[in-house]
Every structure is written in structure tokens, then in C-alpha cells.
Coordinates of C-alpha atoms and ligand atoms in Angstrom, one line a residue:
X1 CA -4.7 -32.2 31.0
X2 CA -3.5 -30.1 33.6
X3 CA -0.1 -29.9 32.8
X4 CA -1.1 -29.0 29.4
X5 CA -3.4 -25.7 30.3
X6 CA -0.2 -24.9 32.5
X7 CA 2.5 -25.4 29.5
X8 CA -0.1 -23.3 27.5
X9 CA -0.3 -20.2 30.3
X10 CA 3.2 -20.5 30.3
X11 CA 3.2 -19.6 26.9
X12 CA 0.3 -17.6 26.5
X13 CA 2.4 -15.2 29.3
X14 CA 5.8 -15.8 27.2
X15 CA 4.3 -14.4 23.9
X16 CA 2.6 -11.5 25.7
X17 CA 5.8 -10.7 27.3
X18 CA 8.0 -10.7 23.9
X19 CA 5.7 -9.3 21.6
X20 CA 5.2 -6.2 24.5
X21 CA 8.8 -6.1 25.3
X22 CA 10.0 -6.1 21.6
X23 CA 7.3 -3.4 21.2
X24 CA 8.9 -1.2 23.8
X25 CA 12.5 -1.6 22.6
X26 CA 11.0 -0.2 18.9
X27 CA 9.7 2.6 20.5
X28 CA 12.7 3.5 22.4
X29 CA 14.6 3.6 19.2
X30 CA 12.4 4.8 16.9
X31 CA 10.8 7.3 19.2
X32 CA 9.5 9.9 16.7
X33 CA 8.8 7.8 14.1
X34 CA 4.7 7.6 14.9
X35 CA 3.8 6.4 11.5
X36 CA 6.1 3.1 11.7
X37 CA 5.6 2.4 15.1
X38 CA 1.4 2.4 14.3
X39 CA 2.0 0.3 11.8
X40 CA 4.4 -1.9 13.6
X41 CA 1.9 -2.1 16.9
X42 CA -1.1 -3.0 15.0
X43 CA 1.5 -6.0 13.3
X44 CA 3.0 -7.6 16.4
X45 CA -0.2 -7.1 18.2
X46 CA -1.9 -9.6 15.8
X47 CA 0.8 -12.2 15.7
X48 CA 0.4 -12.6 19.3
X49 CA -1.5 -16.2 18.7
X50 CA 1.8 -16.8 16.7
X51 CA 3.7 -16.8 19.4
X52 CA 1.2 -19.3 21.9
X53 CA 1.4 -22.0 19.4
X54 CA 4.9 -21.7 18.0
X55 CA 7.3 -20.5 20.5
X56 CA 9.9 -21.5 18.1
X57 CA 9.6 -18.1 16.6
X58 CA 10.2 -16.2 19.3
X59 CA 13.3 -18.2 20.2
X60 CA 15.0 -17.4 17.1
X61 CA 14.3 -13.8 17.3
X62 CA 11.9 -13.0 14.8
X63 CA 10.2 -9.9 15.8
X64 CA 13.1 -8.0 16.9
X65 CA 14.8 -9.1 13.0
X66 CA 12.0 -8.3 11.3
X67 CA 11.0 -4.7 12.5
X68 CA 14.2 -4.1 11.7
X69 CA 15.3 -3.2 8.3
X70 CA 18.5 -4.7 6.3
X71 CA 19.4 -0.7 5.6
X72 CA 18.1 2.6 4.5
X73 CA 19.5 5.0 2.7
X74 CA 18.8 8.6 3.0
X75 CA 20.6 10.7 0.1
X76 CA 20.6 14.2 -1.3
X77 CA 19.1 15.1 -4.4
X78 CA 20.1 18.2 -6.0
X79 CA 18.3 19.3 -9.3
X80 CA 17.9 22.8 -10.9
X81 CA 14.3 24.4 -11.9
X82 CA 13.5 26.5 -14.8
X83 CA 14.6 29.7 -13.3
X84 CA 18.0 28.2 -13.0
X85 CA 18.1 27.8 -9.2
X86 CA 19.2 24.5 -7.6
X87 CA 17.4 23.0 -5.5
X88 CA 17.9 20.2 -3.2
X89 CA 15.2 17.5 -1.8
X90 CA 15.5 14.5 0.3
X91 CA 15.9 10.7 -1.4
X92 CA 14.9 7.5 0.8
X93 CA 15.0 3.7 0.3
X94 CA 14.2 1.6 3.0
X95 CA 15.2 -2.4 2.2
X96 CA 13.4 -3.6 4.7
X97 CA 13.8 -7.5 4.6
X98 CA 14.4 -9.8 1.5
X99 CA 13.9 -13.3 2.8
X100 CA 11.5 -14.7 0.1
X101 CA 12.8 -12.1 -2.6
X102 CA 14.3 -8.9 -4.0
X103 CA 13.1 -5.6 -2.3
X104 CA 9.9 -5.1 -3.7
X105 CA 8.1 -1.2 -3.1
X106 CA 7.0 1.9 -4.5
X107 CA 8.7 4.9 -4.5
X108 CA 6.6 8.2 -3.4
X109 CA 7.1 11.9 -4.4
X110 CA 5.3 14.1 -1.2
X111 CA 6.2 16.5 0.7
X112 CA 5.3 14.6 3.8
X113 CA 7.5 12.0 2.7
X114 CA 10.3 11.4 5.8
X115 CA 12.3 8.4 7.3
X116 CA 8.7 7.1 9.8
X117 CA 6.2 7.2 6.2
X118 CA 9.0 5.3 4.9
X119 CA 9.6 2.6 7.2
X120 CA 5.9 1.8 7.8
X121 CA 5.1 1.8 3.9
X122 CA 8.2 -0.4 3.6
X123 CA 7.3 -2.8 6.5
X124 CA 3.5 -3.1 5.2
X125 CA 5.0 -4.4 2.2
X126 CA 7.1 -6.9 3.2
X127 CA 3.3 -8.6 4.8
X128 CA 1.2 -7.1 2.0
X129 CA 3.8 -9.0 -1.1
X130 CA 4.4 -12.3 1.2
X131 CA 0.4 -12.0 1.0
X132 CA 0.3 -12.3 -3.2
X133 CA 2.3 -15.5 -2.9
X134 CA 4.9 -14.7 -5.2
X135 CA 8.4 -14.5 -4.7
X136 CA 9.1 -10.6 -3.3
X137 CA 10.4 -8.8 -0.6
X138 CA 9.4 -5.4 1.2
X139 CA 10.6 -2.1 0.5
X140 CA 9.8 1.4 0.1
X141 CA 11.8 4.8 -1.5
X142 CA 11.0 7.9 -2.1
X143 CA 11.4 11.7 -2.1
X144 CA 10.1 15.0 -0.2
X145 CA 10.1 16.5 -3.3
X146 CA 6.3 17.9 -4.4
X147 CA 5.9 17.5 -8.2
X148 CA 2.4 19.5 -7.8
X149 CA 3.0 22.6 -10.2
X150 CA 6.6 21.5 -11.4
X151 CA 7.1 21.7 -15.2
X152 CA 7.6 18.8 -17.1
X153 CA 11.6 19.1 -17.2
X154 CA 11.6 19.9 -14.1
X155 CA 10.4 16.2 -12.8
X156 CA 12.5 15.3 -15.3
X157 CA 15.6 16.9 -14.0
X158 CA 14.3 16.0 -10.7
X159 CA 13.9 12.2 -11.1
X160 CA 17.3 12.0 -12.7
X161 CA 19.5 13.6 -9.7
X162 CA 17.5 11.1 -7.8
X163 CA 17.6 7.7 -9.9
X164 CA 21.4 8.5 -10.1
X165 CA 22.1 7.5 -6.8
X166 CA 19.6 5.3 -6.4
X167 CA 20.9 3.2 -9.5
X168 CA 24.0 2.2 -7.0
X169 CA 21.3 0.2 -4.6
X170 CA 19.1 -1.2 -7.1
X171 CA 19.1 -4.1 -9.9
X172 CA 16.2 -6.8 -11.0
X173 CA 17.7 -9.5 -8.1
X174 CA 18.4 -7.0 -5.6
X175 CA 15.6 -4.1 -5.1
X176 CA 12.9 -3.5 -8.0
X177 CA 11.1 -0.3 -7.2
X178 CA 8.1 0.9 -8.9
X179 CA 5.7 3.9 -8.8
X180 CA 3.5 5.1 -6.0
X181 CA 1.9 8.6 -5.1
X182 CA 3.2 11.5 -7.6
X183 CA 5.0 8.3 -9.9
X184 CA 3.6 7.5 -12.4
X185 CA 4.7 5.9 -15.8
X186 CA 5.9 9.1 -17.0
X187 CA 8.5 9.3 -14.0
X188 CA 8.8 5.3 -13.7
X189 CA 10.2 6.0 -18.3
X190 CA 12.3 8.8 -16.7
X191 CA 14.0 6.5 -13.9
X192 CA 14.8 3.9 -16.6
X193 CA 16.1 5.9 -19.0
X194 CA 18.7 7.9 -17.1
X195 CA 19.1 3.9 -15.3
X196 CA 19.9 2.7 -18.9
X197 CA 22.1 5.3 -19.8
X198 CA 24.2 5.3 -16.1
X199 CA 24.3 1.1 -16.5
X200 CA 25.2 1.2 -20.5
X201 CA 22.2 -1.9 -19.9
X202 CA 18.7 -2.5 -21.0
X203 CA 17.2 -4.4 -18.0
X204 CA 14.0 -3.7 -18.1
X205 CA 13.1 -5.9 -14.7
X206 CA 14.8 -3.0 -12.9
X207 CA 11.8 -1.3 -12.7
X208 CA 7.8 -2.0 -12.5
X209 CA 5.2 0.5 -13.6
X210 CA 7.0 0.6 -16.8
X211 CA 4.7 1.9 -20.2
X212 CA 3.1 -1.3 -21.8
X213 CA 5.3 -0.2 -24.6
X214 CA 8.7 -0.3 -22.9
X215 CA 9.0 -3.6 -21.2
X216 CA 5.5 -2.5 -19.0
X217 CA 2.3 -4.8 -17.9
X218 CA -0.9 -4.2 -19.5
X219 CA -3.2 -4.0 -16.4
X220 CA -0.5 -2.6 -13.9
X221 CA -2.4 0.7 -14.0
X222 CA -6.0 -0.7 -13.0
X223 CA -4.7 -3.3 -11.1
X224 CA -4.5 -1.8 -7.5
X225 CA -8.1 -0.6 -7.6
X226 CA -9.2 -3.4 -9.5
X227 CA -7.7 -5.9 -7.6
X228 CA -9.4 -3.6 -4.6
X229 CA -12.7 -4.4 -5.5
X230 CA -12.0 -8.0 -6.4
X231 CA -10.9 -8.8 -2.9
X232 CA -14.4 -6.7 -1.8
X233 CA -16.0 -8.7 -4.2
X234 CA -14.6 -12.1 -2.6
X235 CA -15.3 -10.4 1.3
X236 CA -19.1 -9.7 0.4
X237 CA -19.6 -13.4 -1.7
X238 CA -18.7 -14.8 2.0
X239 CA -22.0 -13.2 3.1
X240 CA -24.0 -14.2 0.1
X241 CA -23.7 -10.5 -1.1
X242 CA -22.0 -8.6 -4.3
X243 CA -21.5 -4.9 -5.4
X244 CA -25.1 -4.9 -7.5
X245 CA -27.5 -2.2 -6.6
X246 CA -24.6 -1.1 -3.9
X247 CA -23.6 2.9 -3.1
X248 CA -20.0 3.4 -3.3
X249 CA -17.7 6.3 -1.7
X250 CA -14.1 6.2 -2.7
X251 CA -11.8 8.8 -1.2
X252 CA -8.9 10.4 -3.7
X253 CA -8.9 10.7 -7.5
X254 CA -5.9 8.9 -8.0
X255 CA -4.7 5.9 -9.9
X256 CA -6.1 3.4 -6.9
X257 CA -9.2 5.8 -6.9
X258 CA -9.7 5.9 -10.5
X259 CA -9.6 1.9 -11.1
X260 CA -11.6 0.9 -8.0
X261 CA -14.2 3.3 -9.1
X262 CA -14.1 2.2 -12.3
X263 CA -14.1 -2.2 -11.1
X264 CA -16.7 -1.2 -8.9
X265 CA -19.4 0.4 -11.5
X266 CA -18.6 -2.9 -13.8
X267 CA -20.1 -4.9 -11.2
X268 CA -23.4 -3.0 -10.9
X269 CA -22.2 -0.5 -7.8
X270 CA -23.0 3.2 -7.8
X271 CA -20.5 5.2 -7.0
X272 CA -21.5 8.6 -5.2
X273 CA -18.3 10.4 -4.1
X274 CA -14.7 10.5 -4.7
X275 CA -12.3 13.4 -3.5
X276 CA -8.7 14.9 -3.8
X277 CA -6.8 16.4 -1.1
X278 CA -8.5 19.7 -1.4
X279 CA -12.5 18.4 -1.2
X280 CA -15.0 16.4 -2.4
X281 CA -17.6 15.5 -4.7
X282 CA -21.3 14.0 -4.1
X283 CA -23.5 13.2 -7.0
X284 CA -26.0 11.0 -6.0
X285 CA -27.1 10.2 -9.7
X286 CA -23.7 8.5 -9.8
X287 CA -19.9 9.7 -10.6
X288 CA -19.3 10.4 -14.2
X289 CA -15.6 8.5 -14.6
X290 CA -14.5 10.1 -17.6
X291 CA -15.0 13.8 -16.4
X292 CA -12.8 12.2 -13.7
X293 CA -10.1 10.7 -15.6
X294 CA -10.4 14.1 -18.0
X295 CA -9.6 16.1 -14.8
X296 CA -7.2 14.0 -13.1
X297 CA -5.7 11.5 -15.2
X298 CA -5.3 13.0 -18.4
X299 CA -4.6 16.7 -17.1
X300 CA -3.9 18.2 -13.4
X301 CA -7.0 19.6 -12.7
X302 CA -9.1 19.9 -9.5
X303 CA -11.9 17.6 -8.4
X304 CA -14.1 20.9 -7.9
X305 CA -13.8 21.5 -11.9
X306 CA -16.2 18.0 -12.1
X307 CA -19.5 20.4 -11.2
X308 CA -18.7 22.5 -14.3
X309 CA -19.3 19.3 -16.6
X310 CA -22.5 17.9 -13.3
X311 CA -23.8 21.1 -11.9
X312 CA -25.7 18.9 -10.2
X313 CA -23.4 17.5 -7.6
X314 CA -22.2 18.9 -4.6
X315 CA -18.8 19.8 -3.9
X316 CA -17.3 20.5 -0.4
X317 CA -14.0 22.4 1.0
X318 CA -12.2 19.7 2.7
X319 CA -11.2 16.0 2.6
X320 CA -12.8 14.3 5.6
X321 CA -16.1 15.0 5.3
X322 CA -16.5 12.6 2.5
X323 CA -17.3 9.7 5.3
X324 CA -20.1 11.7 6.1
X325 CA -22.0 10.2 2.8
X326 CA -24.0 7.6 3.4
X327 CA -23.1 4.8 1.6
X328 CA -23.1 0.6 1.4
X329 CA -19.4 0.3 0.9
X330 CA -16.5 2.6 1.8
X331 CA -13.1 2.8 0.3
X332 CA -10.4 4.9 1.8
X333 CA -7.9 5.1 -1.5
X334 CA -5.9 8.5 -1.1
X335 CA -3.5 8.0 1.9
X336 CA -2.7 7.1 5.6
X337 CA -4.8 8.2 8.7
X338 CA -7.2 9.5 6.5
X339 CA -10.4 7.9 7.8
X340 CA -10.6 8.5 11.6
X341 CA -12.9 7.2 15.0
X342 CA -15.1 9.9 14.2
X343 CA -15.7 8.8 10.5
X344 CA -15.8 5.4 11.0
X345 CA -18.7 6.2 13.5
X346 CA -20.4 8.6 10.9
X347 CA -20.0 5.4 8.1
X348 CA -21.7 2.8 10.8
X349 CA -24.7 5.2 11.7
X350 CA -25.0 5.7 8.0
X351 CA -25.5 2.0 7.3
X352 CA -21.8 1.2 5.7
X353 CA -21.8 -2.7 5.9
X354 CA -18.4 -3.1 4.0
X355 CA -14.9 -1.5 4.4
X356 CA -11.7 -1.3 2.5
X357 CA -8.0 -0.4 2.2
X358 CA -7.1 0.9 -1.2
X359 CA -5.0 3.0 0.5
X360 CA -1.6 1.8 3.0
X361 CA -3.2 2.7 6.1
X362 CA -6.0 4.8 5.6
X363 CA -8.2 3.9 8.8
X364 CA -6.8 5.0 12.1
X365 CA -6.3 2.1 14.7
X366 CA -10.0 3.3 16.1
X367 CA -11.5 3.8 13.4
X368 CA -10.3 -0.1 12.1
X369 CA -11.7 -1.2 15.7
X370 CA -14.9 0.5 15.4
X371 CA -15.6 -1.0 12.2
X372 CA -15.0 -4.3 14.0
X373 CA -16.8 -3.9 16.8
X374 CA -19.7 -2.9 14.7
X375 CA -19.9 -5.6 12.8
X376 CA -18.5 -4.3 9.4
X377 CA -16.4 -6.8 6.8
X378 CA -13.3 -5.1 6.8
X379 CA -10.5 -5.8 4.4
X380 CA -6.8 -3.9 5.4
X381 CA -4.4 -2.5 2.9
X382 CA -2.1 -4.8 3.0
X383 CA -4.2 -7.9 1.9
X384 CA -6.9 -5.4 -0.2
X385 CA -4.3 -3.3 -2.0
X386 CA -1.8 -6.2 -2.8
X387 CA -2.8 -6.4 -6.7
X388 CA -0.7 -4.0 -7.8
X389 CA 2.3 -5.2 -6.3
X390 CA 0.9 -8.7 -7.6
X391 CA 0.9 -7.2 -11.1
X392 CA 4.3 -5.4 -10.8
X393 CA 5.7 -9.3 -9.9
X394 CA 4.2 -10.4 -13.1
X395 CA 6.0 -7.5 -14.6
X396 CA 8.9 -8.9 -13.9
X397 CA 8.0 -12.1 -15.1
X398 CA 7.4 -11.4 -18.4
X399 CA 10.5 -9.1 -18.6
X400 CA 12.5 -12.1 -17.5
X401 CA 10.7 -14.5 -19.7
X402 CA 10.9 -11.4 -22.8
X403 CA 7.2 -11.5 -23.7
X404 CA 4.1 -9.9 -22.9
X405 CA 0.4 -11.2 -21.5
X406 CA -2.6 -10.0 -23.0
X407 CA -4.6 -7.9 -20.9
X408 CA -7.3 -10.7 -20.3
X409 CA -4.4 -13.0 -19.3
X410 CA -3.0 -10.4 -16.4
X411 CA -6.8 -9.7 -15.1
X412 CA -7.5 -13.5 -14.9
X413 CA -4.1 -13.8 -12.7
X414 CA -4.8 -11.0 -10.6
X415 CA -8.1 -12.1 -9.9
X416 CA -7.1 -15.8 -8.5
X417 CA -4.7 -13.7 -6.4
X418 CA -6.9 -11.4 -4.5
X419 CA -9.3 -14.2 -4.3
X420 CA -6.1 -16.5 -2.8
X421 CA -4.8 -13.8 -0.6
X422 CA -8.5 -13.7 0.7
X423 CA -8.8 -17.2 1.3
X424 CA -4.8 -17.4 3.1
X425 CA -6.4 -14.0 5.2
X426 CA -9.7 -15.9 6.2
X427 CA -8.2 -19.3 6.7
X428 CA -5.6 -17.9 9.0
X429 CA -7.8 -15.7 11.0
X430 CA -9.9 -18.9 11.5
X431 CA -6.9 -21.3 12.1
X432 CA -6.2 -18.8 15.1
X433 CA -9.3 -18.1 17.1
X434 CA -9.9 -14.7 15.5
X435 CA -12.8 -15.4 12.3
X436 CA -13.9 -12.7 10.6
X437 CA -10.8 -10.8 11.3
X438 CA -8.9 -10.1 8.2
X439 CA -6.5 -7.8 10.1
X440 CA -5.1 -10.6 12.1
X441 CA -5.6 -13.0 9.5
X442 CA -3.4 -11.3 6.6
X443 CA -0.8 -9.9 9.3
X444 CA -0.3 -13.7 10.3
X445 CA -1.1 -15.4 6.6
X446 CA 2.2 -13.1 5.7
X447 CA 4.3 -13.2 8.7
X448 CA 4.4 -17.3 8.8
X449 CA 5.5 -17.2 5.5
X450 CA 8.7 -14.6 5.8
X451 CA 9.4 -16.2 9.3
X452 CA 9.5 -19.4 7.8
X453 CA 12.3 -18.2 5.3
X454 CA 14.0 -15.9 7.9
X455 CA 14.7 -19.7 9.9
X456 CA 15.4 -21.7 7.3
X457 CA 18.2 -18.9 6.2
X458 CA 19.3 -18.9 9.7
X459 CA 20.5 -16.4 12.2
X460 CA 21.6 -12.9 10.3
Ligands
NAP501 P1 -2.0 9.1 -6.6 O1 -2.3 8.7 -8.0 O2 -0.9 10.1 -6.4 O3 -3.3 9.7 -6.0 C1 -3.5 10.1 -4.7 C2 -4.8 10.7 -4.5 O4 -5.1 11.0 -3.2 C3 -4.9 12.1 -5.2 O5 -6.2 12.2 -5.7 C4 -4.7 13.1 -4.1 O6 -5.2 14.3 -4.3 C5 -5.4 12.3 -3.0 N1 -5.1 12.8 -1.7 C6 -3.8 12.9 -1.1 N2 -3.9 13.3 0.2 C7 -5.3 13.3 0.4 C8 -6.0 13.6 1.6 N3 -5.4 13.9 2.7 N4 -7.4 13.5 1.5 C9 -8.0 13.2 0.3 N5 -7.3 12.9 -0.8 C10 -6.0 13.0 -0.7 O7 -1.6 7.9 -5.7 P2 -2.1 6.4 -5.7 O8 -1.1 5.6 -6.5 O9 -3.5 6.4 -6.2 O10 -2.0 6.0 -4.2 C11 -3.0 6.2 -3.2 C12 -2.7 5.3 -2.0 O11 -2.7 4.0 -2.4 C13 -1.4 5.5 -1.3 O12 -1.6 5.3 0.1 C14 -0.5 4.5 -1.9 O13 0.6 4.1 -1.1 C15 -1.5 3.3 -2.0 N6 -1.2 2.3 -2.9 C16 -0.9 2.6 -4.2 C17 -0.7 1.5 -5.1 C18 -0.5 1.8 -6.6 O14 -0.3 0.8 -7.3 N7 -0.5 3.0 -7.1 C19 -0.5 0.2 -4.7 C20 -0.8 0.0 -3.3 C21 -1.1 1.0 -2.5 P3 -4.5 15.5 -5.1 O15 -4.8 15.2 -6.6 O16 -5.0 16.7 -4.6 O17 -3.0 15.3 -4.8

């Protein structure tokens, strides 16, 4: 008995030891890159009960492979506007490991967009698409470029200069990218069509996010806010509860936005506020979606316009302030570090009992441990915001297999999935000592199964 506790202190100080000294090699080399290394700190510092019961992971090296990616490429992209200048923006892809598939990741259009957004967006994934179960690996691209007030030919000009280099990196076995903030289907057609004409090919399972009529999946467009409130849905059954008679604040207007807002009033929730990056909106009588959609789905409109349409509701100057609502459930769904220790605190006063991720790393680390420490179900990005990935695998599915499902069909899939990547995310944060903790669950849930590929391909 004695030796055992011993052999297990021995371990318990040889996992603390590697996961803290791999931590501290990161950040020597990737000093500036804050994003990544958050994202990568919050990651090994859950697999740390790995590492106690299967040392056999830290022998063959697994942290110091994994946080580093196969390659990135960083690439010009030279386009010309309407007024005949040229202009030249920054192109990213980050393949950041492919042991259980092809690179697998969105590809953003911000102007924040640099090298540290890309690598923690592209190391997320490679967790968050282990998590759906099928067979994908984790990348991430993308572009400084801002398509806010950029004419129609101009994105289109744009996306080609980009897609034109990118082509040489991608290909349905080797790295499927798909849209993500500012792409959309209309950039995702552009991407394939100057890929068609550069390959002489139709192969439609380059991309995901395609139009349901061009080789696209009916339900990719609801399914990472649907799938959102699915896995909410599953969190709040495990407490007896559902999103009936339940107040709902969902930060951004976006696509994720849009279709959580939407999941969530189809299940009986009110929602109450929703934003953009300029503001927000309150209307306690409940969000009218379709103004919504009118103003930032169908045209490019403000969120402010909505109290033309609902005098009624309030709008405010300024993102942040949208925590201060009180509400039931909270969902973070516009982008990273967005929700911070001081609105997490505001969202606990107010009575929030339920938190999470549409967003990739919305909360702060803080904010994420005040929601645990006070008790609130908490679901992270990567397990809560995995359907649309999910749905971009099934994408390629049906583009290999040359046939479409029916919308009913996808939303039945997607459902078993978030429920199944909520079960893996519980089971595992059981299995290790941490219930209740779907942080540590899903980071270990998805780690065990890339590590388990990453040995059995051996060293590389
Ligand atoms: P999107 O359609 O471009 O929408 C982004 C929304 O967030 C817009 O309403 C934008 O406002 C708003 N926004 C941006 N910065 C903000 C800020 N600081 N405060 C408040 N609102 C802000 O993008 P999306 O596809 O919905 O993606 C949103 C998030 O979900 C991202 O973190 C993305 O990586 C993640 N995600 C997306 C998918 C997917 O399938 N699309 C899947 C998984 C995860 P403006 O209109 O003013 O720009």
C-alpha cells in the first residue's frame, strides 16, 4: 500500500513537472503570442490527471508534439479595390495536427486576425473536432483583411488572390477549410469557384460551408448555434432542468448568434439581449428574430436599427455591458475574451445558473473560474460549439458519398452528437476526479483520443 501512494507521488510530481516545464518551453518560444499560449495553459493544465495515471504519454512526448503544429503558412495577398488601388493583406493557415484526419478549421476575415488568434483557434480545434467523434483534424486560416464596407467585387477579388495560394495547401484528404467570422457561403462559393477553375476539378469536399445547392449541407448554417443549445439543453436535463420559461442573453448577431437564439426560443426560452461589436440590445418582452436576421443576416445593418422596428427596447453604446442583464442562461457567441472576471461576477449576482461557449474562447480564464467556483453549469467552446464542425464533417460525407440528407436527417445527427460529446465531456471529467467540470472533461475526452493516434502512428 505504501509503495503504491509512493509510486503515485512519484508520478503525481512527474506530471506536474512536464506539463509545467513543457508550459514554460511554449512560452519561451511563442512569447508574444498571448492568445495561444491562454489557450494552450488552460489545455495542459487540465490534462494534468492524464499524466498521473498514464505516464506513458508523457514518455512519448505528447505535449511538446501536440502544441506544436505540423506547419503554418503565412502568405501575401494582393487584390485591387474599385478605385483601382492594390492592396495587400495578410493570409494564414495553421495545420496544426492531423492524426485522426485531414486539417479540419474555419477560415476568418478580421482585422485582428494574426499568427497567436490563429494558433489558438487552430489548436481548440484539433480538441473541439476529436470531441464530435468523427474522423478530423485541427486547423485554422485566415486573413487580416476586414470585409466590413468592402463592395461585393471587392471580396470577391479579395477571396480569389487569397484561395489562389491557398489551393497549393489544400485538397478533401489533406486540409478542408470552411467559413468562420466575415465567411460566409457567399465567400465559401467564391473560394470554390476560383479552386475549380485553378484545379480544372469539381471536388466539392474541398470545402465545407458550401450553398445547399452546390455540394453544401442543409443545416450547416443553424448548426453551430443549434447544436449550442442542444448541448445546454443536455447540461441543464442533468439537473432536472430545460430552457422553458428560461431568460436568455446571447452576445453577437452573427451566424452562431442568430441560430442559438433562434434553438433556444423553440424550446420555450426568452431571449432578452443579443449585440454586435458596436452595442447592445435589451427588450425584455423578448427579441424579435426576424428584425434581427432582416438587419444582420439578410443586409449589413446595425443592431441599434432593431429599436426603429421595437422602440421599446433599450439599446446601449458598447459590447460588454450586455452581462450586466440579468438573465437564467448566458451565451457568449461573438468572439474571444469577450466575457470577463468582472462580467462573470455581474452574471452570478444576477442569478445566471447556466453558461456557454458559442463563441472559441469567449470567457476569460477568471471569468470560466468564477463561474465554477460559483456553482454555474458551464459548457466550453470547444465541446458547446463543436456542431458545426460536426455538420461540416457530414458535409463531407455526403460530398464523398454524392448525395444529400434531408434537413431532419442532419438535425437528428447533430443532435446525438452534442448529446455524445456531452456524455464523453461528463464521463471523463468523472473518470478523473474532477465532476461537474466540463473544462477538464472535454480537454481530456479529446486529448486521449488524438494521443492515442499520435502513439500508435509513432514518433514524428
Ligand atoms: P459572424 O457571423 O461574423 O458574427 C460575429 C458576431 O460577433 C457579429 O455580430 C459581430 O458584430 C459580433 N462581434 C464581433 N466582435 C464583437 C465584440 N467584441 N463584442 C460583441 N460582438 C462582437 O461570426 P460567427 O460565425 O457567428 O462566429 C462567432 C464566434 O463563434 C467566433 O468566435 C467563431 O470562431 C465561433 N464559431 C463559429 C462557428 C461557425 O460555424 N460559424 C463554429 C464554431 C465557433 P459586427 O456585426 O459588428 O461585426
Amino acid at each position: 500500500m505504501k509503495v503504491m501512494s509512493e509510486l503515485e507521488n512519484n508520478n503525481k510530481t512527474r506530471a506536474n513537472d512536464y506539463v509545467h516545464n513543457v508550459y514554460e518551453q511554449l512560452k519561451k518560444r511563442n512569447m508574444h503570442e498571448t492568445e495561444f499560449l491562454q489557450a494552450a495553459r488552460e489545455v495542459l493544465d487540465s490534462l494534468r490527471p492524464v499524466f498521473f495515471k498514464h505516464p506513458e504519454y508523457l514518455d512519448e512526448g505528447i505535449l511538446e508534439r501536440i502544441t506544436e503544429p505540423d506547419r503554418v503558412f503565412t502568405f501575401r495577398v494582393t487584390w485591387e479595390d474599385d478605385a483601382g488601388r492594390v492592396r495587400v493583406n495578410r493570409g494564414f493557415r495553421v495545420q496544426f495536427n492531423n492524426s485522426i484526419g485531414p486539417y479540419k478549421g474555419g477560415i476568418r476575415f478580421h482585422p485582428s486576425v494574426n499568427i497567436s488568434i490563429m494558433k489558438f483557434l487552430g489548436f481548440e480545434q484539433i480538441f473541439k473536432n476529436a470531441l464530435t467523434g468523427m474522423p478530423i483534424g485541427g486547423g485554422k486560416g485566415g486573413s487580416d483583411f476586414d470585409p466590413k464596407g468592402k463592395s461585393d467585387r471587392e471580396i470577391m477579388r479579395f477571396v480569389q488572390s487569397f484561395i489562389t495560394e491557398l489551393s497549393k495547401y489544400i485538397g478533401p484528404d489533406t486540409d478542408v477549410p470552411a467559413g468562420d467570422i466575415g465567411v460566409g457561403k457567399r465567400e465559401i462559393g467564391y473560394m470554390f469557384g476560383q479552386y475549380k477553375r485553378l484545379k480544372s476539378k469539381f471536388d466539392a469536399g474541398v470545402l465545407t460551408g458550401k450553398d445547399p445547392e452546390q455540394g453544401g449541407s442543409l443545416g450547416r448554417k443553424e448548426a453551430t448555434g443549434y447544436g449550442l443549445v442542444y448541448f445546454v439543453d443536455e447540461m441543464l436535463k442533468g439537473k432536472g432542468d430545460s430552457f422553458a420559461g428560461k431568460k436568455v442573453v446571447v452576445s453577437g448577431s452573427g451566424n452562431v448568434a442568430i441560430y442559438a437564439m433562434e434553438k433556444a426560443i423553440q424550446l420555450g426560452a426568452t431571449v432578452i439581449g443579443c449585440s454586435d461589436s458596436s452595442g447592445y440590445i435589451y427588450d425584455p418582452s423578448g427579441i424579435d428574430l426576424e428584425v434581427v436576421k432582416q438587419l444582420k443576416e439578410y443586409s449589413n445593418k446595425r443592431i441599434k436599427d432593431y429599436t426603429m422596428d421595437h422602440p421599446r427596447a433599450v439599446y446601449k453604446e458598447g459590447c460588454i455591458g450586455i452581462w450586466t442583464i440579468p438573465c437564467d442562461i448566458a451565451l457568449p457567441c461573438a468572439t474571444q475574451n469577450e466575457l470577463d472576471e468582472e462580467s462573470a461576477k455581474i452574471l452570478l449576482e444576477n442569478g445566471v445558473t447556466a453558461v456557454a461557449e458559442g463563441a472559441n474562447m469567449p470567457s476569460t480564464e477568471e471569468a470560466v473560474h468564477v463561474f465554477h467556483t460559483g456553482g454555474v453549469l458551464f459548457g466550453p467552446g470547444k465541446a458547446a460549439n463543436a456542431g458545426g464542425v460536426a455538420v461540416s464533417a457530414m458535409e463531407m460525407s455526403q460530398n464523398s458519398m454524392r448525395l444529400s440528407w434531408t434537413a431532419e436527417e442532419v438535425d437528428e445527427k447533430l443532435k446525438l452528437v452534442m448529446k455524445n460529446i456531452y456524455t464523453s465531456a461528463n464521463e471523463a471529467a468523472i473518470n478523473y476526479d474532477y465532476p461537474g467540470n466540463l473544462v477538464v472533461g472535454a480537454n481530456i475526452a479529446g486529448f486521449l483520443k488524438v494521443a492515442d493516434a499520435m502513439v500508435a502512428h509513432g514518433i514524428h
